[in-house]
Amino acid sequence: MMKEIRVGRPSVSSTAVSGEAQDELSDSTSEEMLSSPRVQFTPEIEKTYVHQVYDAIAPHFSSTRFAKWPKVALFLESLPRGSLVLDAGCGNGKYLGLNPDCFFVGCDISSPLVSICAERGHEALVADAVNLPYKSGFGDAAISIAVLHHLSTQSRRRKAVEELVRVVRKGGLVLITVWAVEQEDQGLLSKWTPLSHKYLDEWIGPGSPRVRSPRSLNLESIPESEENGSRESCKVSSQSLGSKLARTLKMNDQGKDTSMTSINDRRKENQEYFVPWHLPYHRAEVSGASACAVANGLAKKDDKKGAVVYNRYYHVFSEGELESLVSGMSNTIIVDRFFDKSNWCIILEKTQ
């Protein structure tokens, strides 16, 4: 059960924040933001299997994201009238405006998802979870719902937590939820592809991110609305990410055992997965980003299901791992922690 949440008076007035929010955005070149440039440098696995994928599936993803998690709603509804809430990784903005007595500002790494937020009348901007564009102490509360598990290193996950704490005032609250290793539906693990150690060493290990040759695939996001995919943009070398992924999937499929014993063993041994997203053919523009992704090996066609299948990178959290990210942070205390619908969740309070 979530503990009772008590906070002090909000630090912002009950005036519209659209203009004020722009004034409060911090200079991205500030010394504070540049303190950990390596941590803030996005690894290629995230650019490809998180950023690029969500850009491509954004409209379909948004259409499936409308139900609010009760405990997230409870957290937001418990905040004092006039509170300014920051949603880092807001997706399609389903939590923006949930409490009509509060003001909400969202951000997400996916430009198409931010556009959906704007179309719905929400205030949102494109930003990275490890480099939030807000002044320290800007908000009264912050939420990060199903975001941290898309960050591929512990240092980046910890930096994201530090950023959430930084941008709220003293006494402000932060709610974080992540996917758990301990999935209630263990059968789901049989549908996920564990990343091999070889793949992990190359793309997530101590040497990540590595410098790639000019011939490798350009990882800039390709908007799904592009109707005519350029042939040049679809050209890749034999060492492209798509080729590496194909070899990884083949290697894992060869030794795949879907028995419950194997699934339990995998749950204990693996925390890095590719989780598929099935984009129906009628939503995948054949001549646009999806066709290009298939050509590059970053997605595959499944004619039986009538869908283009994208893989999303996940680091699923073990029990206690989320709390460990807070360990050593002198300005933060854990107010509550709980397990909810196959997610580990934590509520933090900024103490100074």
Coordinates of C-alpha atoms in Angstrom, one line a residue:
M1 CA 0.0 0.0 0.0
M2 CA 1.2 3.5 -0.7
K3 CA 1.8 5.5 2.5
E4 CA 0.0 8.8 3.1
I5 CA 1.8 11.6 1.3
R6 CA 2.3 14.9 3.1
V7 CA 3.9 17.9 1.5
G8 CA 4.3 21.6 2.3
R9 CA 2.8 24.5 0.5
P10 CA 3.5 24.6 -3.2
S11 CA 6.2 27.0 -4.3
V12 CA 4.4 28.4 -7.4
S13 CA 1.3 30.5 -7.7
S14 CA -1.9 29.4 -9.4
T15 CA -1.2 31.3 -12.5
A16 CA -0.8 29.8 -15.9
V17 CA 2.7 28.4 -16.3
S18 CA 3.1 28.4 -20.1
G19 CA 5.0 31.6 -20.3
E20 CA 6.7 31.2 -16.9
A21 CA 7.9 27.7 -17.8
Q22 CA 9.8 29.1 -20.8
D23 CA 11.4 31.7 -18.6
E24 CA 12.5 29.1 -16.1
L25 CA 14.2 26.8 -18.6
S26 CA 17.9 26.6 -17.8
D27 CA 20.8 27.2 -20.1
S28 CA 21.8 23.8 -21.4
T29 CA 25.4 24.8 -21.4
S30 CA 25.5 25.5 -17.7
E31 CA 28.3 24.1 -15.6
E32 CA 25.9 21.9 -13.7
M33 CA 24.5 20.2 -16.8
L34 CA 28.0 19.6 -18.2
S35 CA 29.4 18.0 -15.1
S36 CA 29.0 14.4 -16.5
P37 CA 29.3 14.6 -20.3
R38 CA 30.0 10.9 -20.7
V39 CA 26.9 10.0 -18.7
Q40 CA 24.8 12.4 -20.8
F41 CA 26.2 11.0 -24.1
T42 CA 23.5 8.7 -25.4
P43 CA 24.7 5.1 -26.2
E44 CA 23.8 3.8 -29.6
I45 CA 21.7 1.1 -28.3
E46 CA 19.3 3.7 -26.8
K47 CA 19.3 5.8 -29.9
T48 CA 18.3 2.9 -32.1
Y49 CA 16.2 0.6 -29.9
V50 CA 14.5 3.3 -27.8
H51 CA 14.5 6.7 -29.6
Q52 CA 14.2 5.5 -33.2
V53 CA 11.6 2.8 -32.3
Y54 CA 9.3 5.1 -30.3
D55 CA 9.5 7.7 -33.1
A56 CA 8.3 5.1 -35.6
I57 CA 5.6 3.6 -33.4
A58 CA 4.4 6.8 -31.7
P59 CA 0.8 7.0 -33.1
H60 CA 0.1 3.3 -32.5
F61 CA 1.8 3.4 -29.1
S62 CA -0.3 6.4 -28.1
S63 CA -3.5 4.7 -29.1
T64 CA -2.8 1.9 -26.6
R65 CA -1.8 4.3 -23.7
F66 CA -4.9 5.7 -22.1
A67 CA -5.5 3.8 -18.9
K68 CA -4.0 5.5 -15.8
W69 CA -2.3 3.4 -13.2
P70 CA -4.3 3.9 -9.9
K71 CA -1.3 4.5 -7.7
V72 CA 0.1 7.1 -10.1
A73 CA -3.2 8.8 -10.1
L74 CA -3.4 8.6 -6.3
F75 CA 0.0 10.3 -6.1
L76 CA -1.0 13.1 -8.4
E77 CA -4.4 13.6 -6.8
S78 CA -2.7 13.9 -3.4
L79 CA -0.6 16.9 -4.3
P80 CA -1.6 20.4 -3.0
R81 CA -3.6 22.7 -5.1
G82 CA -1.4 24.9 -7.3
S83 CA 1.5 22.4 -7.4
L84 CA 3.7 22.4 -10.5
V85 CA 4.3 18.8 -11.7
L86 CA 7.1 17.7 -14.1
D87 CA 6.5 14.5 -16.1
A88 CA 9.9 13.3 -17.4
G89 CA 9.2 10.8 -20.2
C90 CA 5.5 11.9 -20.5
G91 CA 4.9 9.8 -23.7
N92 CA 1.5 10.8 -25.1
G93 CA 0.7 12.9 -22.0
K94 CA -1.8 10.6 -20.4
Y95 CA -0.9 11.9 -16.9
L96 CA -0.6 15.6 -17.9
G97 CA -3.6 17.4 -16.4
L98 CA -4.8 14.4 -14.4
N99 CA -5.2 16.6 -11.3
P100 CA -7.1 19.7 -12.5
D101 CA -5.9 21.7 -9.5
C102 CA -2.2 21.3 -10.5
F103 CA -0.1 22.6 -13.4
F104 CA 1.8 20.1 -15.5
V105 CA 4.8 20.3 -17.8
G106 CA 5.9 17.3 -19.7
C107 CA 9.0 16.3 -21.7
D108 CA 10.0 13.2 -23.7
I109 CA 12.8 12.2 -26.0
S110 CA 10.4 11.4 -28.8
S111 CA 9.4 14.3 -30.9
P112 CA 6.3 12.6 -32.4
L113 CA 5.0 11.8 -28.9
V114 CA 5.6 15.4 -27.8
S115 CA 3.7 16.5 -30.9
I116 CA 0.8 14.3 -29.7
C117 CA 0.9 16.0 -26.3
A118 CA 0.8 19.4 -28.0
E119 CA -2.2 18.4 -30.1
R120 CA -4.0 17.5 -26.9
G121 CA -3.3 21.0 -25.5
H122 CA -0.6 20.0 -23.1
E123 CA 2.6 21.8 -22.5
A124 CA 5.5 19.5 -23.4
L125 CA 9.0 19.7 -25.0
V126 CA 11.6 17.3 -26.3
A127 CA 14.3 16.6 -23.7
D128 CA 16.5 13.8 -22.4
A129 CA 15.9 12.2 -19.0
V130 CA 19.5 12.6 -18.0
N131 CA 19.6 16.3 -18.9
L132 CA 16.3 17.9 -17.9
P133 CA 16.0 21.5 -19.2
Y134 CA 14.6 23.0 -15.9
K135 CA 16.2 25.1 -13.2
S136 CA 17.0 23.4 -9.9
G137 CA 14.0 23.5 -7.6
F138 CA 11.6 24.5 -10.4
G139 CA 8.7 22.0 -9.6
D140 CA 6.8 20.8 -6.6
A141 CA 6.7 17.2 -7.7
A142 CA 8.0 15.1 -10.6
I143 CA 7.1 11.7 -12.0
S144 CA 9.0 9.2 -14.2
I145 CA 6.7 6.5 -15.3
A146 CA 8.3 3.5 -17.1
V147 CA 11.3 5.5 -18.3
L148 CA 14.4 4.5 -16.4
H149 CA 14.4 0.9 -17.8
H150 CA 15.2 2.3 -21.2
L151 CA 18.5 3.7 -20.0
S152 CA 21.3 1.2 -20.7
T153 CA 23.9 1.9 -18.0
Q154 CA 23.7 2.2 -14.2
S155 CA 25.4 5.6 -14.3
R156 CA 22.8 7.0 -16.7
R157 CA 19.9 5.6 -14.6
R158 CA 21.4 7.2 -11.5
K159 CA 21.9 10.4 -13.3
A160 CA 18.2 10.4 -14.3
V161 CA 17.2 10.0 -10.7
E162 CA 19.5 12.8 -9.7
E163 CA 17.9 15.0 -12.3
L164 CA 14.4 14.3 -11.1
V165 CA 15.4 15.3 -7.6
R166 CA 17.3 18.3 -8.8
V167 CA 14.4 19.9 -10.5
V168 CA 12.0 19.8 -7.6
R169 CA 12.1 22.1 -4.6
K170 CA 13.0 21.2 -1.0
G171 CA 10.2 19.0 0.3
G172 CA 9.2 18.1 -3.3
L173 CA 8.2 14.5 -4.1
V174 CA 9.4 12.3 -7.0
L175 CA 7.5 9.1 -8.1
I176 CA 9.5 6.6 -10.2
T177 CA 8.2 3.3 -11.7
V178 CA 10.2 0.7 -13.7
W179 CA 9.6 -2.7 -15.1
A180 CA 10.5 -5.5 -12.7
V181 CA 12.5 -8.7 -13.3
E182 CA 9.8 -10.4 -11.2
Q183 CA 7.0 -10.3 -13.8
E184 CA 3.6 -11.5 -12.6
D185 CA 3.1 -13.1 -16.0
Q186 CA 6.2 -15.2 -16.3
G187 CA 5.2 -16.3 -19.7
L188 CA 6.0 -12.9 -21.0
L189 CA 9.7 -13.7 -20.7
S190 CA 9.4 -16.3 -23.4
K191 CA 8.4 -13.5 -25.8
W192 CA 11.4 -11.3 -24.9
T193 CA 14.9 -11.8 -26.3
P194 CA 17.7 -11.7 -23.7
L195 CA 20.8 -9.8 -25.0
S196 CA 23.8 -12.0 -25.2
H197 CA 26.9 -11.1 -23.2
K198 CA 28.8 -10.4 -26.4
Y199 CA 26.2 -7.9 -27.4
L200 CA 26.1 -6.3 -24.0
D201 CA 29.9 -6.0 -23.9
E202 CA 30.0 -4.1 -27.2
W203 CA 27.0 -1.8 -26.7
I204 CA 26.4 -1.4 -23.0
G205 CA 29.7 -2.4 -21.3
P206 CA 32.4 -0.2 -19.9
G207 CA 33.5 0.9 -23.3
S208 CA 30.1 2.2 -24.4
P209 CA 29.4 4.4 -26.2
R210 CA 32.0 3.5 -28.9
V211 CA 33.0 5.5 -31.9
R212 CA 31.6 4.0 -35.1
S213 CA 32.9 4.3 -38.5
P214 CA 31.3 6.7 -41.0
R215 CA 29.9 3.7 -42.9
S216 CA 27.7 2.6 -40.0
L217 CA 24.0 3.4 -40.0
N218 CA 23.0 7.0 -39.3
L219 CA 21.1 6.8 -36.0
E220 CA 19.1 10.0 -36.4
S221 CA 15.4 9.4 -36.0
I222 CA 13.4 8.9 -39.2
P223 CA 9.9 10.4 -38.9
E224 CA 7.2 7.8 -39.6
S225 CA 5.2 10.4 -41.6
E226 CA 7.9 10.4 -44.3
E227 CA 6.1 9.0 -47.2
N228 CA 9.1 8.4 -49.5
G229 CA 12.0 6.8 -47.7
S230 CA 15.2 7.7 -49.4
R231 CA 17.2 4.8 -50.8
E232 CA 20.4 6.5 -49.5
S233 CA 19.0 6.6 -46.0
C234 CA 18.3 2.8 -46.1
K235 CA 21.8 1.8 -47.1
V236 CA 23.8 0.1 -44.4
S237 CA 27.1 -1.7 -44.2
S238 CA 27.6 -5.3 -43.2
Q239 CA 28.6 -4.0 -39.7
S240 CA 25.4 -2.0 -39.2
L241 CA 23.3 -2.3 -36.0
G242 CA 20.7 -4.2 -37.9
S243 CA 23.2 -6.9 -38.9
K244 CA 24.5 -7.1 -35.3
L245 CA 21.0 -7.4 -34.0
A246 CA 20.1 -10.2 -36.5
R247 CA 23.2 -12.2 -35.4
T248 CA 22.2 -11.6 -31.7
L249 CA 18.7 -12.8 -32.2
K250 CA 19.8 -15.8 -34.2
M251 CA 22.3 -16.7 -31.5
N252 CA 19.7 -16.5 -28.8
D253 CA 17.1 -18.4 -30.8
Q254 CA 19.4 -21.3 -31.3
G255 CA 19.7 -22.0 -27.6
K256 CA 16.2 -20.9 -26.7
D257 CA 14.2 -23.1 -24.3
T258 CA 10.7 -21.9 -23.4
S259 CA 10.2 -24.3 -20.6
M260 CA 9.1 -22.7 -17.3
T261 CA 12.4 -23.9 -15.7
S262 CA 14.4 -22.1 -18.4
I263 CA 12.2 -19.0 -18.0
N264 CA 12.9 -18.9 -14.2
D265 CA 16.6 -19.3 -14.9
R266 CA 16.6 -16.5 -17.4
R267 CA 14.7 -14.3 -15.0
K268 CA 17.5 -14.7 -12.5
E269 CA 20.4 -14.4 -14.9
N270 CA 19.2 -11.7 -17.3
Q271 CA 18.1 -8.1 -16.9
E272 CA 18.7 -6.9 -20.5
Y273 CA 16.1 -7.6 -23.1
F274 CA 14.7 -6.7 -26.4
V275 CA 10.9 -6.5 -26.0
P276 CA 8.9 -6.6 -29.3
W277 CA 6.4 -4.1 -30.4
H278 CA 4.0 -5.2 -33.2
L279 CA 3.1 -2.3 -35.5
P280 CA 0.1 -3.4 -37.7
Y281 CA 0.6 -3.1 -41.4
H282 CA -2.1 -0.5 -41.7
R283 CA -0.2 1.8 -39.4
A284 CA 3.2 1.1 -40.9
E285 CA 3.9 3.3 -43.9
V286 CA 5.4 0.8 -46.3
S287 CA 7.4 3.5 -48.2
G288 CA 8.4 5.4 -45.0
A289 CA 10.3 4.7 -41.8
S290 CA 9.0 1.2 -41.3
A291 CA 10.2 0.1 -44.8
C292 CA 13.6 1.6 -44.1
A293 CA 13.8 -0.1 -40.7
V294 CA 13.0 -3.4 -42.3
A295 CA 15.6 -2.9 -45.0
N296 CA 18.2 -2.1 -42.3
G297 CA 17.3 -5.1 -40.2
L298 CA 16.1 -2.9 -37.4
A299 CA 12.6 -4.3 -37.8
K300 CA 11.1 -7.4 -39.4
K301 CA 7.9 -8.2 -41.1
D302 CA 5.5 -10.8 -39.5
D303 CA 3.0 -11.7 -42.2
K304 CA 1.1 -14.1 -39.9
K305 CA 0.4 -11.3 -37.5
G306 CA 0.2 -8.6 -40.2
A307 CA 2.7 -6.4 -38.5
V308 CA 6.2 -4.9 -38.6
V309 CA 8.0 -6.0 -35.4
Y310 CA 10.3 -3.5 -33.7
N311 CA 12.5 -4.4 -30.7
R312 CA 12.7 -2.0 -27.7
Y313 CA 15.6 -2.1 -25.3
Y314 CA 14.8 -2.7 -21.6
H315 CA 16.8 -3.1 -18.5
V316 CA 14.4 -4.7 -16.1
F317 CA 15.0 -4.0 -12.4
S318 CA 15.6 -6.5 -9.6
E319 CA 14.2 -6.0 -6.1
G320 CA 16.1 -3.3 -4.3
E321 CA 17.9 -2.0 -7.4
L322 CA 15.8 1.1 -7.7
E323 CA 16.6 2.0 -4.1
S324 CA 20.3 1.4 -4.7
L325 CA 20.3 4.2 -7.2
V326 CA 19.4 6.6 -4.4
S327 CA 22.1 5.3 -2.1
G328 CA 24.6 8.0 -1.3
M329 CA 22.3 10.9 -2.4
S330 CA 22.5 13.3 0.6
N331 CA 19.6 15.4 -0.4
T332 CA 17.0 12.6 -0.7
I333 CA 15.0 10.2 1.5
I334 CA 12.8 7.3 0.5
V335 CA 9.2 8.0 1.5
D336 CA 7.7 4.8 0.1
R337 CA 8.5 1.8 -2.0
F338 CA 6.1 -0.8 -3.4
F339 CA 5.5 -3.4 -6.1
D340 CA 2.6 -2.8 -8.4
K341 CA 1.6 -4.7 -11.5
S342 CA 5.0 -6.1 -12.3
N343 CA 6.7 -2.7 -11.6
W344 CA 9.0 -1.6 -8.8
C345 CA 8.0 1.8 -7.6
I346 CA 9.6 4.4 -5.3
I347 CA 8.6 7.8 -3.9
L348 CA 11.4 10.2 -2.9
E349 CA 11.4 13.4 -1.0
K350 CA 14.0 16.1 -1.5
T351 CA 15.4 17.1 1.9
Q352 CA 17.7 20.0 1.0

